[in-house]
Amino acid sequence: MICRTAPLRCLLRLPSRLYSTAGSTGAEARLNLFGKSKSDLVKIAEDMGQPAFRGKQVYEWIYSKGATLFQDMANLPKGLQEQLERTYCVDYGQILQNQL
């Protein structure tokens, strides 16, 4: 995908929906939360047995504060941070090439 920002053009690698983790077998995969809507994140939180506002908090951390690590999401309980870390990731993608 090429995004155009005057006068800089950049080639982006968008993250895949699954993110491989370095587990003991190397076969583990975590679902990327980047790109999920607020309602998606609320549903994920509720499916994990959490109140709906926890999903809204995760949404704010990802889209307003730019967090990529669950341990940095200070207003989430430590147990929830660990549960999210085992199952999910936040990967914004990366710029592969800048063109002037």
PDB file of N, CA and C in Angstrom:
ATOM      1  N   MET A   1       0.846  -1.170   0.000  1.00  0.00           N
ATOM      2  CA  MET A   1       0.000   0.000   0.000  1.00  0.00           C
ATOM      3  C   MET A   1       0.887   1.227   0.000  1.00  0.00           C
ATOM      4  N   ILE A   2       0.564   2.194  -0.797  1.00  0.00           N
ATOM      5  CA  ILE A   2       1.326   3.439  -0.828  1.00  0.00           C
ATOM      6  C   ILE A   2       0.437   4.544  -0.305  1.00  0.00           C
ATOM      7  N   CYS A   3       0.942   5.255   0.702  1.00  0.00           N
ATOM      8  CA  CYS A   3       0.205   6.415   1.194  1.00  0.00           C
ATOM      9  C   CYS A   3       0.938   7.657   0.705  1.00  0.00           C
ATOM     10  N   ARG A   4       0.202   8.663   0.402  1.00  0.00           N
ATOM     11  CA  ARG A   4       0.811   9.885  -0.120  1.00  0.00           C
ATOM     12  C   ARG A   4       0.623  11.006   0.888  1.00  0.00           C
ATOM     13  N   THR A   5       1.741  11.480   1.383  1.00  0.00           N
ATOM     14  CA  THR A   5       1.731  12.640   2.259  1.00  0.00           C
ATOM     15  C   THR A   5       2.678  13.636   1.628  1.00  0.00           C
ATOM     16  N   ALA A   6       2.202  14.826   1.348  1.00  0.00           N
ATOM     17  CA  ALA A   6       3.006  15.802   0.619  1.00  0.00           C
ATOM     18  C   ALA A   6       4.185  16.237   1.471  1.00  0.00           C
ATOM     19  N   PRO A   7       5.387  16.288   0.953  1.00  0.00           N
ATOM     20  CA  PRO A   7       5.825  15.757  -0.327  1.00  0.00           C
ATOM     21  C   PRO A   7       6.377  14.341  -0.207  1.00  0.00           C
ATOM     22  N   LEU A   8       6.165  13.695   0.928  1.00  0.00           N
ATOM     23  CA  LEU A   8       6.754  12.385   1.198  1.00  0.00           C
ATOM     24  C   LEU A   8       5.778  11.274   0.828  1.00  0.00           C
ATOM     25  N   ARG A   9       6.272  10.272   0.103  1.00  0.00           N
ATOM     26  CA  ARG A   9       5.489   9.069  -0.153  1.00  0.00           C
ATOM     27  C   ARG A   9       6.147   7.935   0.602  1.00  0.00           C
ATOM     28  N   CYS A  10       5.345   7.075   1.162  1.00  0.00           N
ATOM     29  CA  CYS A  10       5.929   5.959   1.894  1.00  0.00           C
ATOM     30  C   CYS A  10       5.218   4.665   1.525  1.00  0.00           C
ATOM     31  N   LEU A  11       5.984   3.619   1.472  1.00  0.00           N
ATOM     32  CA  LEU A  11       5.459   2.289   1.199  1.00  0.00           C
ATOM     33  C   LEU A  11       5.286   1.607   2.547  1.00  0.00           C
ATOM     34  N   LEU A  12       4.065   1.155   2.846  1.00  0.00           N
ATOM     35  CA  LEU A  12       3.765   0.569   4.151  1.00  0.00           C
ATOM     36  C   LEU A  12       3.567  -0.922   4.052  1.00  0.00           C
ATOM     37  N   ARG A  13       4.030  -1.622   5.059  1.00  0.00           N
ATOM     38  CA  ARG A  13       3.662  -3.022   5.234  1.00  0.00           C
ATOM     39  C   ARG A  13       2.632  -3.027   6.343  1.00  0.00           C
ATOM     40  N   LEU A  14       1.400  -3.325   5.975  1.00  0.00           N
ATOM     41  CA  LEU A  14       0.357  -3.385   6.984  1.00  0.00           C
ATOM     42  C   LEU A  14       0.469  -4.705   7.725  1.00  0.00           C
ATOM     43  N   PRO A  15       0.143  -4.691   9.033  1.00  0.00           N
ATOM     44  CA  PRO A  15       0.275  -5.927   9.804  1.00  0.00           C
ATOM     45  C   PRO A  15      -0.745  -6.960   9.376  1.00  0.00           C
ATOM     46  N   SER A  16      -0.341  -8.194   9.477  1.00  0.00           N
ATOM     47  CA  SER A  16      -1.296  -9.266   9.208  1.00  0.00           C
ATOM     48  C   SER A  16      -2.217  -9.398  10.415  1.00  0.00           C
ATOM     49  N   ARG A  17      -3.309 -10.105  10.249  1.00  0.00           N
ATOM     50  CA  ARG A  17      -4.254 -10.271  11.348  1.00  0.00           C
ATOM     51  C   ARG A  17      -3.671 -11.158  12.445  1.00  0.00           C
ATOM     52  N   LEU A  18      -2.776 -12.060  12.075  1.00  0.00           N
ATOM     53  CA  LEU A  18      -2.136 -12.910  13.067  1.00  0.00           C
ATOM     54  C   LEU A  18      -0.674 -12.537  13.191  1.00  0.00           C
ATOM     55  N   TYR A  19      -0.173 -12.593  14.376  1.00  0.00           N
ATOM     56  CA  TYR A  19       1.200 -12.226  14.665  1.00  0.00           C
ATOM     57  C   TYR A  19       1.868 -13.413  15.332  1.00  0.00           C
ATOM     58  N   SER A  20       2.920 -13.940  14.724  1.00  0.00           N
ATOM     59  CA  SER A  20       3.618 -15.086  15.306  1.00  0.00           C
ATOM     60  C   SER A  20       4.401 -14.648  16.525  1.00  0.00           C
ATOM     61  N   THR A  21       4.359 -15.477  17.547  1.00  0.00           N
ATOM     62  CA  THR A  21       5.131 -15.197  18.747  1.00  0.00           C
ATOM     63  C   THR A  21       6.229 -16.223  18.858  1.00  0.00           C
ATOM     64  N   ALA A  22       7.243 -15.883  19.595  1.00  0.00           N
ATOM     65  CA  ALA A  22       8.365 -16.805  19.772  1.00  0.00           C
ATOM     66  C   ALA A  22       8.062 -17.734  20.937  1.00  0.00           C
ATOM     67  N   GLY A  23       7.237 -18.701  20.714  1.00  0.00           N
ATOM     68  CA  GLY A  23       6.920 -19.690  21.738  1.00  0.00           C
ATOM     69  C   GLY A  23       7.895 -20.847  21.664  1.00  0.00           C
ATOM     70  N   SER A  24       7.682 -21.815  22.518  1.00  0.00           N
ATOM     71  CA  SER A  24       8.592 -22.958  22.531  1.00  0.00           C
ATOM     72  C   SER A  24       8.547 -23.724  21.209  1.00  0.00           C
ATOM     73  N   THR A  25       7.372 -23.776  20.588  1.00  0.00           N
ATOM     74  CA  THR A  25       7.272 -24.490  19.321  1.00  0.00           C
ATOM     75  C   THR A  25       7.355 -23.548  18.139  1.00  0.00           C
ATOM     76  N   GLY A  26       7.184 -22.260  18.371  1.00  0.00           N
ATOM     77  CA  GLY A  26       7.190 -21.291  17.287  1.00  0.00           C
ATOM     78  C   GLY A  26       5.891 -21.301  16.500  1.00  0.00           C
ATOM     79  N   ALA A  27       4.927 -22.138  16.916  1.00  0.00           N
ATOM     80  CA  ALA A  27       3.687 -22.269  16.166  1.00  0.00           C
ATOM     81  C   ALA A  27       2.556 -21.421  16.744  1.00  0.00           C
ATOM     82  N   GLU A  28       2.819 -20.729  17.847  1.00  0.00           N
ATOM     83  CA  GLU A  28       1.782 -19.912  18.458  1.00  0.00           C
ATOM     84  C   GLU A  28       1.502 -18.686  17.599  1.00  0.00           C
ATOM     85  N   ALA A  29       0.278 -18.194  17.656  1.00  0.00           N
ATOM     86  CA  ALA A  29      -0.077 -16.970  16.949  1.00  0.00           C
ATOM     87  C   ALA A  29      -1.045 -16.174  17.810  1.00  0.00           C
ATOM     88  N   ARG A  30      -0.900 -14.855  17.761  1.00  0.00           N
ATOM     89  CA  ARG A  30      -1.787 -13.971  18.509  1.00  0.00           C
ATOM     90  C   ARG A  30      -2.536 -13.084  17.524  1.00  0.00           C
ATOM     91  N   LEU A  31      -3.771 -12.788  17.832  1.00  0.00           N
ATOM     92  CA  LEU A  31      -4.606 -11.946  16.995  1.00  0.00           C
ATOM     93  C   LEU A  31      -4.253 -10.482  17.218  1.00  0.00           C
ATOM     94  N   ASN A  32      -4.097  -9.740  16.132  1.00  0.00           N
ATOM     95  CA  ASN A  32      -3.752  -8.325  16.201  1.00  0.00           C
ATOM     96  C   ASN A  32      -4.992  -7.502  16.524  1.00  0.00           C
ATOM     97  N   LEU A  33      -4.910  -6.670  17.563  1.00  0.00           N
ATOM     98  CA  LEU A  33      -6.036  -5.817  17.938  1.00  0.00           C
ATOM     99  C   LEU A  33      -6.069  -4.517  17.135  1.00  0.00           C
ATOM    100  N   PHE A  34      -4.959  -4.159  16.493  1.00  0.00           N
ATOM    101  CA  PHE A  34      -4.965  -2.940  15.684  1.00  0.00           C
ATOM    102  C   PHE A  34      -5.919  -3.143  14.509  1.00  0.00           C
ATOM    103  N   GLY A  35      -6.793  -2.181  14.311  1.00  0.00           N
ATOM    104  CA  GLY A  35      -7.792  -2.276  13.258  1.00  0.00           C
ATOM    105  C   GLY A  35      -9.160  -2.675  13.781  1.00  0.00           C
ATOM    106  N   LYS A  36      -9.215  -3.099  15.039  1.00  0.00           N
ATOM    107  CA  LYS A  36     -10.492  -3.457  15.648  1.00  0.00           C
ATOM    108  C   LYS A  36     -11.237  -2.187  16.067  1.00  0.00           C
ATOM    109  N   SER A  37     -12.541  -2.220  15.949  1.00  0.00           N
ATOM    110  CA  SER A  37     -13.370  -1.082  16.360  1.00  0.00           C
ATOM    111  C   SER A  37     -13.562  -1.103  17.876  1.00  0.00           C
ATOM    112  N   LYS A  38     -14.106  -0.010  18.393  1.00  0.00           N
ATOM    113  CA  LYS A  38     -14.384   0.050  19.824  1.00  0.00           C
ATOM    114  C   LYS A  38     -15.368  -1.051  20.219  1.00  0.00           C
ATOM    115  N   SER A  39     -16.390  -1.278  19.394  1.00  0.00           N
ATOM    116  CA  SER A  39     -17.367  -2.324  19.725  1.00  0.00           C
ATOM    117  C   SER A  39     -16.727  -3.715  19.676  1.00  0.00           C
ATOM    118  N   ASP A  40     -15.773  -3.933  18.762  1.00  0.00           N
ATOM    119  CA  ASP A  40     -15.045  -5.206  18.719  1.00  0.00           C
ATOM    120  C   ASP A  40     -14.267  -5.430  20.016  1.00  0.00           C
ATOM    121  N   LEU A  41     -13.596  -4.381  20.482  1.00  0.00           N
ATOM    122  CA  LEU A  41     -12.783  -4.490  21.692  1.00  0.00           C
ATOM    123  C   LEU A  41     -13.659  -4.669  22.931  1.00  0.00           C
ATOM    124  N   VAL A  42     -14.820  -4.036  22.959  1.00  0.00           N
ATOM    125  CA  VAL A  42     -15.768  -4.238  24.057  1.00  0.00           C
ATOM    126  C   VAL A  42     -16.216  -5.695  24.078  1.00  0.00           C
ATOM    127  N   LYS A  43     -16.522  -6.251  22.929  1.00  0.00           N
ATOM    128  CA  LYS A  43     -16.949  -7.659  22.840  1.00  0.00           C
ATOM    129  C   LYS A  43     -15.832  -8.594  23.296  1.00  0.00           C
ATOM    130  N   ILE A  44     -14.605  -8.308  22.884  1.00  0.00           N
ATOM    131  CA  ILE A  44     -13.462  -9.124  23.303  1.00  0.00           C
ATOM    132  C   ILE A  44     -13.328  -9.098  24.821  1.00  0.00           C
ATOM    133  N   ALA A  45     -13.446  -7.899  25.422  1.00  0.00           N
ATOM    134  CA  ALA A  45     -13.346  -7.775  26.881  1.00  0.00           C
ATOM    135  C   ALA A  45     -14.453  -8.574  27.565  1.00  0.00           C
ATOM    136  N   GLU A  46     -15.668  -8.458  27.063  1.00  0.00           N
ATOM    137  CA  GLU A  46     -16.791  -9.186  27.656  1.00  0.00           C
ATOM    138  C   GLU A  46     -16.606 -10.697  27.511  1.00  0.00           C
ATOM    139  N   ASP A  47     -16.082 -11.135  26.361  1.00  0.00           N
ATOM    140  CA  ASP A  47     -15.816 -12.561  26.153  1.00  0.00           C
ATOM    141  C   ASP A  47     -14.749 -13.086  27.117  1.00  0.00           C
ATOM    142  N   MET A  48     -13.904 -12.179  27.607  1.00  0.00           N
ATOM    143  CA  MET A  48     -12.866 -12.556  28.570  1.00  0.00           C
ATOM    144  C   MET A  48     -13.374 -12.445  30.007  1.00  0.00           C
ATOM    145  N   GLY A  49     -14.679 -12.147  30.165  1.00  0.00           N
ATOM    146  CA  GLY A  49     -15.253 -12.033  31.501  1.00  0.00           C
ATOM    147  C   GLY A  49     -15.036 -10.683  32.157  1.00  0.00           C
ATOM    148  N   GLN A  50     -14.679  -9.686  31.372  1.00  0.00           N
ATOM    149  CA  GLN A  50     -14.409  -8.342  31.876  1.00  0.00           C
ATOM    150  C   GLN A  50     -15.605  -7.433  31.604  1.00  0.00           C
ATOM    151  N   PRO A  51     -15.733  -6.346  32.374  1.00  0.00           N
ATOM    152  CA  PRO A  51     -16.794  -5.380  32.070  1.00  0.00           C
ATOM    153  C   PRO A  51     -16.507  -4.660  30.752  1.00  0.00           C
ATOM    154  N   ALA A  52     -17.555  -4.156  30.118  1.00  0.00           N
ATOM    155  CA  ALA A  52     -17.442  -3.511  28.804  1.00  0.00           C
ATOM    156  C   ALA A  52     -16.461  -2.344  28.813  1.00  0.00           C
ATOM    157  N   PHE A  53     -16.372  -1.607  29.925  1.00  0.00           N
ATOM    158  CA  PHE A  53     -15.489  -0.438  29.946  1.00  0.00           C
ATOM    159  C   PHE A  53     -14.016  -0.815  29.768  1.00  0.00           C
ATOM    160  N   ARG A  54     -13.660  -2.054  30.059  1.00  0.00           N
ATOM    161  CA  ARG A  54     -12.265  -2.483  29.847  1.00  0.00           C
ATOM    162  C   ARG A  54     -11.925  -2.464  28.351  1.00  0.00           C
ATOM    163  N   GLY A  55     -12.864  -2.863  27.509  1.00  0.00           N
ATOM    164  CA  GLY A  55     -12.651  -2.802  26.062  1.00  0.00           C
ATOM    165  C   GLY A  55     -12.480  -1.369  25.595  1.00  0.00           C
ATOM    166  N   LYS A  56     -13.240  -0.450  26.179  1.00  0.00           N
ATOM    167  CA  LYS A  56     -13.109   0.971  25.844  1.00  0.00           C
ATOM    168  C   LYS A  56     -11.748   1.505  26.274  1.00  0.00           C
ATOM    169  N   GLN A  57     -11.253   1.028  27.425  1.00  0.00           N
ATOM    170  CA  GLN A  57      -9.931   1.436  27.882  1.00  0.00           C
ATOM    171  C   GLN A  57      -8.849   0.955  26.917  1.00  0.00           C
ATOM    172  N   VAL A  58      -8.939  -0.290  26.480  1.00  0.00           N
ATOM    173  CA  VAL A  58      -7.968  -0.824  25.523  1.00  0.00           C
ATOM    174  C   VAL A  58      -8.011  -0.008  24.234  1.00  0.00           C
ATOM    175  N   TYR A  59      -9.218   0.319  23.773  1.00  0.00           N
ATOM    176  CA  TYR A  59      -9.384   1.143  22.566  1.00  0.00           C
ATOM    177  C   TYR A  59      -8.645   2.471  22.727  1.00  0.00           C
ATOM    178  N   GLU A  60      -8.817   3.144  23.869  1.00  0.00           N
ATOM    179  CA  GLU A  60      -8.147   4.426  24.117  1.00  0.00           C
ATOM    180  C   GLU A  60      -6.627   4.270  24.132  1.00  0.00           C
ATOM    181  N   TRP A  61      -6.142   3.193  24.726  1.00  0.00           N
ATOM    182  CA  TRP A  61      -4.698   2.963  24.764  1.00  0.00           C
ATOM    183  C   TRP A  61      -4.136   2.751  23.361  1.00  0.00           C
ATOM    184  N   ILE A  62      -4.854   2.016  22.527  1.00  0.00           N
ATOM    185  CA  ILE A  62      -4.349   1.721  21.182  1.00  0.00           C
ATOM    186  C   ILE A  62      -4.453   2.941  20.274  1.00  0.00           C
ATOM    187  N   TYR A  63      -5.618   3.576  20.235  1.00  0.00           N
ATOM    188  CA  TYR A  63      -5.874   4.609  19.222  1.00  0.00           C
ATOM    189  C   TYR A  63      -5.616   6.041  19.684  1.00  0.00           C
ATOM    190  N   SER A  64      -5.641   6.309  20.990  1.00  0.00           N
ATOM    191  CA  SER A  64      -5.377   7.664  21.465  1.00  0.00           C
ATOM    192  C   SER A  64      -3.956   7.821  22.009  1.00  0.00           C
ATOM    193  N   LYS A  65      -3.473   6.774  22.674  1.00  0.00           N
ATOM    194  CA  LYS A  65      -2.168   6.868  23.335  1.00  0.00           C
ATOM    195  C   LYS A  65      -1.068   6.125  22.596  1.00  0.00           C
ATOM    196  N   GLY A  66      -1.422   5.335  21.584  1.00  0.00           N
ATOM    197  CA  GLY A  66      -0.419   4.658  20.767  1.00  0.00           C
ATOM    198  C   GLY A  66       0.308   3.514  21.452  1.00  0.00           C
ATOM    199  N   ALA A  67      -0.305   2.918  22.453  1.00  0.00           N
ATOM    200  CA  ALA A  67       0.348   1.821  23.180  1.00  0.00           C
ATOM    201  C   ALA A  67       0.452   0.575  22.301  1.00  0.00           C
ATOM    202  N   THR A  68       1.572  -0.118  22.428  1.00  0.00           N
ATOM    203  CA  THR A  68       1.751  -1.390  21.730  1.00  0.00           C
ATOM    204  C   THR A  68       1.967  -2.544  22.709  1.00  0.00           C
ATOM    205  N   LEU A  69       2.221  -2.222  23.967  1.00  0.00           N
ATOM    206  CA  LEU A  69       2.446  -3.242  24.994  1.00  0.00           C
ATOM    207  C   LEU A  69       1.328  -3.186  26.027  1.00  0.00           C
ATOM    208  N   PHE A  70       0.752  -4.323  26.342  1.00  0.00           N
ATOM    209  CA  PHE A  70      -0.333  -4.357  27.314  1.00  0.00           C
ATOM    210  C   PHE A  70       0.154  -3.963  28.699  1.00  0.00           C
ATOM    211  N   GLN A  71       1.406  -4.230  29.009  1.00  0.00           N
ATOM    212  CA  GLN A  71       1.943  -3.867  30.318  1.00  0.00           C
ATOM    213  C   GLN A  71       2.005  -2.353  30.513  1.00  0.00           C
ATOM    214  N   ASP A  72       1.959  -1.591  29.441  1.00  0.00           N
ATOM    215  CA  ASP A  72       1.953  -0.134  29.539  1.00  0.00           C
ATOM    216  C   ASP A  72       0.556   0.433  29.784  1.00  0.00           C
ATOM    217  N   MET A  73      -0.460  -0.398  29.671  1.00  0.00           N
ATOM    218  CA  MET A  73      -1.848   0.041  29.851  1.00  0.00           C
ATOM    219  C   MET A  73      -2.155   0.041  31.342  1.00  0.00           C
ATOM    220  N   ALA A  74      -1.714   1.128  32.006  1.00  0.00           N
ATOM    221  CA  ALA A  74      -1.648   1.200  33.462  1.00  0.00           C
ATOM    222  C   ALA A  74      -2.992   1.071  34.171  1.00  0.00           C
ATOM    223  N   ASN A  75      -4.094   1.426  33.524  1.00  0.00           N
ATOM    224  CA  ASN A  75      -5.380   1.346  34.208  1.00  0.00           C
ATOM    225  C   ASN A  75      -6.074  -0.004  34.034  1.00  0.00           C
ATOM    226  N   LEU A  76      -5.390  -0.962  33.418  1.00  0.00           N
ATOM    227  CA  LEU A  76      -5.930  -2.320  33.306  1.00  0.00           C
ATOM    228  C   LEU A  76      -5.338  -3.181  34.422  1.00  0.00           C
ATOM    229  N   PRO A  77      -6.145  -4.071  34.989  1.00  0.00           N
ATOM    230  CA  PRO A  77      -5.601  -4.977  36.013  1.00  0.00           C
ATOM    231  C   PRO A  77      -4.477  -5.844  35.436  1.00  0.00           C
ATOM    232  N   LYS A  78      -3.501  -6.142  36.271  1.00  0.00           N
ATOM    233  CA  LYS A  78      -2.351  -6.929  35.825  1.00  0.00           C
ATOM    234  C   LYS A  78      -2.781  -8.268  35.230  1.00  0.00           C
ATOM    235  N   GLY A  79      -3.764  -8.916  35.825  1.00  0.00           N
ATOM    236  CA  GLY A  79      -4.242 -10.194  35.310  1.00  0.00           C
ATOM    237  C   GLY A  79      -4.805 -10.068  33.899  1.00  0.00           C
ATOM    238  N   LEU A  80      -5.512  -8.979  33.622  1.00  0.00           N
ATOM    239  CA  LEU A  80      -6.045  -8.746  32.289  1.00  0.00           C
ATOM    240  C   LEU A  80      -4.913  -8.445  31.310  1.00  0.00           C
ATOM    241  N   GLN A  81      -3.928  -7.671  31.744  1.00  0.00           N
ATOM    242  CA  GLN A  81      -2.769  -7.395  30.884  1.00  0.00           C
ATOM    243  C   GLN A  81      -2.114  -8.703  30.459  1.00  0.00           C
ATOM    244  N   GLU A  82      -1.923  -9.608  31.401  1.00  0.00           N
ATOM    245  CA  GLU A  82      -1.277 -10.886  31.104  1.00  0.00           C
ATOM    246  C   GLU A  82      -2.141 -11.746  30.188  1.00  0.00           C
ATOM    247  N   GLN A  83      -3.451 -11.736  30.422  1.00  0.00           N
ATOM    248  CA  GLN A  83      -4.376 -12.504  29.586  1.00  0.00           C
ATOM    249  C   GLN A  83      -4.368 -11.973  28.153  1.00  0.00           C
ATOM    250  N   LEU A  84      -4.369 -10.664  27.998  1.00  0.00           N
ATOM    251  CA  LEU A  84      -4.313 -10.053  26.670  1.00  0.00           C
ATOM    252  C   LEU A  84      -2.994 -10.398  25.979  1.00  0.00           C
ATOM    253  N   GLU A  85      -1.900 -10.349  26.714  1.00  0.00           N
ATOM    254  CA  GLU A  85      -0.573 -10.637  26.156  1.00  0.00           C
ATOM    255  C   GLU A  85      -0.483 -12.057  25.604  1.00  0.00           C
ATOM    256  N   ARG A  86      -1.130 -12.996  26.260  1.00  0.00           N
ATOM    257  CA  ARG A  86      -1.086 -14.386  25.801  1.00  0.00           C
ATOM    258  C   ARG A  86      -1.870 -14.599  24.509  1.00  0.00           C
ATOM    259  N   THR A  87      -2.917 -13.805  24.300  1.00  0.00           N
ATOM    260  CA  THR A  87      -3.848 -14.054  23.203  1.00  0.00           C
ATOM    261  C   THR A  87      -3.766 -13.042  22.065  1.00  0.00           C
ATOM    262  N   TYR A  88      -3.374 -11.805  22.386  1.00  0.00           N
ATOM    263  CA  TYR A  88      -3.442 -10.710  21.417  1.00  0.00           C
ATOM    264  C   TYR A  88      -2.132  -9.954  21.336  1.00  0.00           C
ATOM    265  N   CYS A  89      -2.020  -9.122  20.298  1.00  0.00           N
ATOM    266  CA  CYS A  89      -0.897  -8.206  20.150  1.00  0.00           C
ATOM    267  C   CYS A  89      -1.435  -6.905  19.559  1.00  0.00           C
ATOM    268  N   VAL A  90      -0.595  -5.878  19.548  1.00  0.00           N
ATOM    269  CA  VAL A  90      -0.910  -4.610  18.877  1.00  0.00           C
ATOM    270  C   VAL A  90       0.249  -4.332  17.937  1.00  0.00           C
ATOM    271  N   ASP A  91       0.008  -4.455  16.642  1.00  0.00           N
ATOM    272  CA  ASP A  91       1.036  -4.253  15.620  1.00  0.00           C
ATOM    273  C   ASP A  91       0.513  -3.242  14.610  1.00  0.00           C
ATOM    274  N   TYR A  92       1.137  -2.061  14.588  1.00  0.00           N
ATOM    275  CA  TYR A  92       0.706  -0.979  13.705  1.00  0.00           C
ATOM    276  C   TYR A  92       1.256  -1.113  12.285  1.00  0.00           C
ATOM    277  N   GLY A  93       2.123  -2.065  12.050  1.00  0.00           N
ATOM    278  CA  GLY A  93       2.778  -2.178  10.753  1.00  0.00           C
ATOM    279  C   GLY A  93       4.074  -1.383  10.767  1.00  0.00           C
ATOM    280  N   GLN A  94       4.711  -1.292   9.617  1.00  0.00           N
ATOM    281  CA  GLN A  94       5.966  -0.540   9.555  1.00  0.00           C
ATOM    282  C   GLN A  94       6.129   0.081   8.180  1.00  0.00           C
ATOM    283  N   ILE A  95       6.905   1.155   8.140  1.00  0.00           N
ATOM    284  CA  ILE A  95       7.230   1.806   6.866  1.00  0.00           C
ATOM    285  C   ILE A  95       8.389   1.038   6.241  1.00  0.00           C
ATOM    286  N   LEU A  96       8.200   0.557   5.031  1.00  0.00           N
ATOM    287  CA  LEU A  96       9.252  -0.197   4.364  1.00  0.00           C
ATOM    288  C   LEU A  96      10.191   0.714   3.593  1.00  0.00           C
ATOM    289  N   GLN A  97       9.644   1.789   3.013  1.00  0.00           N
ATOM    290  CA  GLN A  97      10.484   2.647   2.183  1.00  0.00           C
ATOM    291  C   GLN A  97       9.875   4.042   2.123  1.00  0.00           C
ATOM    292  N   ASN A  98      10.694   5.045   2.320  1.00  0.00           N
ATOM    293  CA  ASN A  98      10.293   6.436   2.145  1.00  0.00           C
ATOM    294  C   ASN A  98      10.780   6.901   0.787  1.00  0.00           C
ATOM    295  N   GLN A  99       9.943   7.632   0.083  1.00  0.00           N
ATOM    296  CA  GLN A  99      10.339   8.186  -1.209  1.00  0.00           C
ATOM    297  C   GLN A  99      10.046   9.682  -1.201  1.00  0.00           C
ATOM    298  N   LEU A 100      11.053  10.451  -1.544  1.00  0.00           N
ATOM    299  CA  LEU A 100      10.860  11.907  -1.604  1.00  0.00           C
ATOM    300  C   LEU A 100      10.539  12.356  -3.003  1.00  0.00           C
TER     301      LEU A 100
END
